[in-house]
Short mmCIF file of C-alpha atoms in Angstrom, two decimals:
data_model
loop_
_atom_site.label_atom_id
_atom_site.label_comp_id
_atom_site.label_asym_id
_atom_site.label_seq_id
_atom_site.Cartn_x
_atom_site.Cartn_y
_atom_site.Cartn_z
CA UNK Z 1 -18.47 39.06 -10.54
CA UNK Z 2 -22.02 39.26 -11.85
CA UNK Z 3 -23.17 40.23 -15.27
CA UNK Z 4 -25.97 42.37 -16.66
CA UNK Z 5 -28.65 39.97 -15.58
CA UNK Z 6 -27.38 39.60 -12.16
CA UNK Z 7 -25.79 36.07 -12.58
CA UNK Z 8 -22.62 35.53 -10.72
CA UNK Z 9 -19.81 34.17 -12.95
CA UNK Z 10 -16.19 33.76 -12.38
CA UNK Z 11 -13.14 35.05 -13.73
CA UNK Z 12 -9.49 34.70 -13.25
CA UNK Z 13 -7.34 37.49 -13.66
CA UNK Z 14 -4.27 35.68 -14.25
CA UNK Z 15 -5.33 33.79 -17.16
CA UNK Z 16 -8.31 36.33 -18.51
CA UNK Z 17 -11.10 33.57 -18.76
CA UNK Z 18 -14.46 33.38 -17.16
CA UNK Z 19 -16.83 30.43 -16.47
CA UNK Z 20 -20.14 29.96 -15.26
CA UNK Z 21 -19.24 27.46 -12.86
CA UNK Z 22 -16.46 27.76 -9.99
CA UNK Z 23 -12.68 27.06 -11.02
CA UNK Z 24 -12.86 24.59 -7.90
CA UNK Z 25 -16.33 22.81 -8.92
CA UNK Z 26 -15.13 19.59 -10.12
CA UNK Z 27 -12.85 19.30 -6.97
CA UNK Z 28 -15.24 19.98 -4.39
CA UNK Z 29 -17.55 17.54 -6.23
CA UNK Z 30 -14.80 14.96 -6.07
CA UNK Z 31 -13.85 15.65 -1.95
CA UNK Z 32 -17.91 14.77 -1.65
CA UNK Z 33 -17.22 11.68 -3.27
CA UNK Z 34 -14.06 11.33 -0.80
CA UNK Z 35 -16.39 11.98 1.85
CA UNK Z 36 -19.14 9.16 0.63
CA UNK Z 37 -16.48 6.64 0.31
CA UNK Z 38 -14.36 7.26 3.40
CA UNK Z 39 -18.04 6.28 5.54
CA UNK Z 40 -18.27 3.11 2.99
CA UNK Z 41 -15.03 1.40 3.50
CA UNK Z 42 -14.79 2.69 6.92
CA UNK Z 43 -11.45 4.65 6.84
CA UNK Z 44 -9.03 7.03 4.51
CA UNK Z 45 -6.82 4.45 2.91
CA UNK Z 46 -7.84 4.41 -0.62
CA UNK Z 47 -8.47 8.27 -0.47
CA UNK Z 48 -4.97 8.16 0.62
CA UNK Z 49 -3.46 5.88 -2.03
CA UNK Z 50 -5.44 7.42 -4.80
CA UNK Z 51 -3.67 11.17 -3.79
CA UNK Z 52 -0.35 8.98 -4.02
CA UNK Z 53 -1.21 7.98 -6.83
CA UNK Z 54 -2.38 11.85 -8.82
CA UNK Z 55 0.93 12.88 -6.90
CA UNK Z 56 2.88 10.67 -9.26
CA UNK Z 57 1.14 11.44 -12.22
CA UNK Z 58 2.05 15.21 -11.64
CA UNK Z 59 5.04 14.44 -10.78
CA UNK Z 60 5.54 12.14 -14.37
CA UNK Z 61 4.13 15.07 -16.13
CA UNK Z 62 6.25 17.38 -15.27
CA UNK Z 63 9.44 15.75 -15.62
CA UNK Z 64 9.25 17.35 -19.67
CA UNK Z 65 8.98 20.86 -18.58
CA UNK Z 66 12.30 22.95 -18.53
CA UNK Z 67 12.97 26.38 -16.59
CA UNK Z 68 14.74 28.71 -19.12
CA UNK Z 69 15.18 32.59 -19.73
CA UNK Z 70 14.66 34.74 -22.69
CA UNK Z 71 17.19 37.28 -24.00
CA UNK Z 72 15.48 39.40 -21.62
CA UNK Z 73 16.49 37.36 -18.59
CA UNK Z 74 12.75 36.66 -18.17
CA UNK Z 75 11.70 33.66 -17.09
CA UNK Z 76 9.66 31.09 -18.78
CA UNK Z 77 8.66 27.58 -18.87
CA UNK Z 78 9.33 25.11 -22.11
CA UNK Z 79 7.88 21.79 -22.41
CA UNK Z 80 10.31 18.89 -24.42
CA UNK Z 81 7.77 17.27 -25.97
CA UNK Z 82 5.00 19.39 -27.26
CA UNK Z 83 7.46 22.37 -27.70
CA UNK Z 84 4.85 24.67 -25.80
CA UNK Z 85 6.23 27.47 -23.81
CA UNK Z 86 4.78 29.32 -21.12
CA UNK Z 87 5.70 31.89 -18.58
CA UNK Z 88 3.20 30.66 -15.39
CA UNK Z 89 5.04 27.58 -13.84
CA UNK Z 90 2.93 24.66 -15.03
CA UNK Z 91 3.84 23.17 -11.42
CA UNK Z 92 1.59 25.75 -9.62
CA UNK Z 93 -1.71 24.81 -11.39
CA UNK Z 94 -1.40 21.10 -11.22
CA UNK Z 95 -0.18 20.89 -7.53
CA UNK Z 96 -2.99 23.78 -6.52
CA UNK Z 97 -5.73 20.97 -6.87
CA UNK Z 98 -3.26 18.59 -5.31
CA UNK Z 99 -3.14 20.36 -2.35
CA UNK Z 100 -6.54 21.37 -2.21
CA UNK Z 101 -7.47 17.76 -2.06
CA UNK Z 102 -5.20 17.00 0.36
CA UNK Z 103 -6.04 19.97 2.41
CA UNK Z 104 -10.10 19.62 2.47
CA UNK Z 105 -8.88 15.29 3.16
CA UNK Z 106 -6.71 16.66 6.83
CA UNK Z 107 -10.06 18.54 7.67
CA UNK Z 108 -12.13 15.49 7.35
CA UNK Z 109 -9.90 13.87 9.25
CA UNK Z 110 -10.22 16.02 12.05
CA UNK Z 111 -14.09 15.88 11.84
CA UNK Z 112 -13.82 11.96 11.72
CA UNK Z 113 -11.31 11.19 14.02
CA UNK Z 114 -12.24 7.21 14.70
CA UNK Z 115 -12.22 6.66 10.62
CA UNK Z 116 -8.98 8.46 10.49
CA UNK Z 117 -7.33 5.83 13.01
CA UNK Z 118 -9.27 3.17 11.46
CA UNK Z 119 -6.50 0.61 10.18
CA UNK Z 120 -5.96 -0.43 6.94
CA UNK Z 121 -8.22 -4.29 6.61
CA UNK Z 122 -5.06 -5.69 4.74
CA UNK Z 123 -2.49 -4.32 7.32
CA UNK Z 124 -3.30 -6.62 10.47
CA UNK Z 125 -3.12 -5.05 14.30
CA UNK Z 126 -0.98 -5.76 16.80
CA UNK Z 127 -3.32 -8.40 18.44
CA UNK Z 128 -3.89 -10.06 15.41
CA UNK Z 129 -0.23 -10.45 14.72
CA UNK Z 130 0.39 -11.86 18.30
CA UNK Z 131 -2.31 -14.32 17.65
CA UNK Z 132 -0.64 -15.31 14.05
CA UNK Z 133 2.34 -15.77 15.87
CA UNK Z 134 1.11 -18.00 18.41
CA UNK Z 135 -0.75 -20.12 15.93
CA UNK Z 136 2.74 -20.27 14.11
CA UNK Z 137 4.46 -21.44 16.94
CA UNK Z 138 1.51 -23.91 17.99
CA UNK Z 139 1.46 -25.55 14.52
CA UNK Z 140 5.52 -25.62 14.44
CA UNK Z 141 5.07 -27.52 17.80
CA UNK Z 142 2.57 -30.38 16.59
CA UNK Z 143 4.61 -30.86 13.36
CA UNK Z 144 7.41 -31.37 15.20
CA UNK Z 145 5.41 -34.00 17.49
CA UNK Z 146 3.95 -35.54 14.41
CA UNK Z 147 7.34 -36.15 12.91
CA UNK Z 148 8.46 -37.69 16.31
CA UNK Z 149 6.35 -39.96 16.44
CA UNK Z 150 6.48 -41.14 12.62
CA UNK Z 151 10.39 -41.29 13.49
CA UNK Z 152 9.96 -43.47 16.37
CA UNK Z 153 7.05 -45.41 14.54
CA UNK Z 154 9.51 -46.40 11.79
CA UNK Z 155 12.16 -46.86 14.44
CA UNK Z 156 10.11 -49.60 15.71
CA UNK Z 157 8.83 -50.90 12.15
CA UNK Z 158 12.60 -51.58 11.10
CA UNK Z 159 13.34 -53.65 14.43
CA UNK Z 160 10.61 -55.86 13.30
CA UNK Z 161 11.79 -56.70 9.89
CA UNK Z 162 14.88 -56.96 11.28
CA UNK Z 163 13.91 -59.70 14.04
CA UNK Z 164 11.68 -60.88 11.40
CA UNK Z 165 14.61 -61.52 9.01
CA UNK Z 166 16.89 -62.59 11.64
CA UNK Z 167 14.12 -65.27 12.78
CA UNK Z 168 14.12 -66.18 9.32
CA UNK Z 169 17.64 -67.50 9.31
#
């Protein structure tokens, strides 16, 4: 909507407030930052973990709120805690930037399709992994030589003491 001047301005019928900026502002400015970080560390994993992460926190957050009914059979929404009461479910506004996120996240991922395969740097590939394993297996192979040859090493120590003390008598 605009008022008398012209200026565009939002408002939300559901709730009755209007705002200067857009409801979605500070989430668009924070998928930018998604964007700028995603080329920085060369992939979506902490984008990924940190949209984990708000997931919980919603999901925490709403573990106080109760569905009940009035005398009217009308439902409503009552928070333990604070003792606030509501009839919008509180889930729909704090998953609606949840899934915004995640939604304008799948769309860069289809516009950066090489950083969206790119692998996490603490979860090693498949080649790396064979060549851990063969180093394992190399390394088990000279310790076992190594401990050979100290076995046959004191094998032939202990015959010399005991010719040694025998040549004593």
């Amino acid at each position: 909507e605009h008022d008398d001047k012209g200026r565009p301005y939002f408002h939300c019928a559901a709730t009755g407030e209007s705002a200067w900026q857009h409801p979605m502002d500070a989430i668009f400015r924070e998928t930018v930052n998604y964007y700028r970080r995603i080329l920085e560390v060369g992939g979506f994993w902490p984008i990924e973990d940190e949209l984990a992460e708000v997931e919980e926190q919603i999901r925490a957050s709403l573990t106080n709120w109760m569905e009940l009914f009035d005398e009217h059979g009308e439902k409503f929404y009552y928070h333990r805690q604070t003792e606030e009461s509501r009839f919008d479910d509180p889930r729909n506004t704090l998953y609606h930037g949840l899934y915004t996120r995640i939604k304008i996240v799948a769309k860069m991922r289809q516009r950066l399709p090489l950083l969206a395969l790119a692998p996490r740097p603490d979860i090693p590939t498949e080649r790396e992994l064979e060549l851990q394993r063969v180093q394992q297996k190399e390394e088990f192979l000279f310790l076992r030589s190594v401990v050979k040859l100290q076995a046959k090493f004191r094998v032939l120590l202990a015959k010399r003491r005991v010719k040694a003390l025998l040549a004593k008598r």
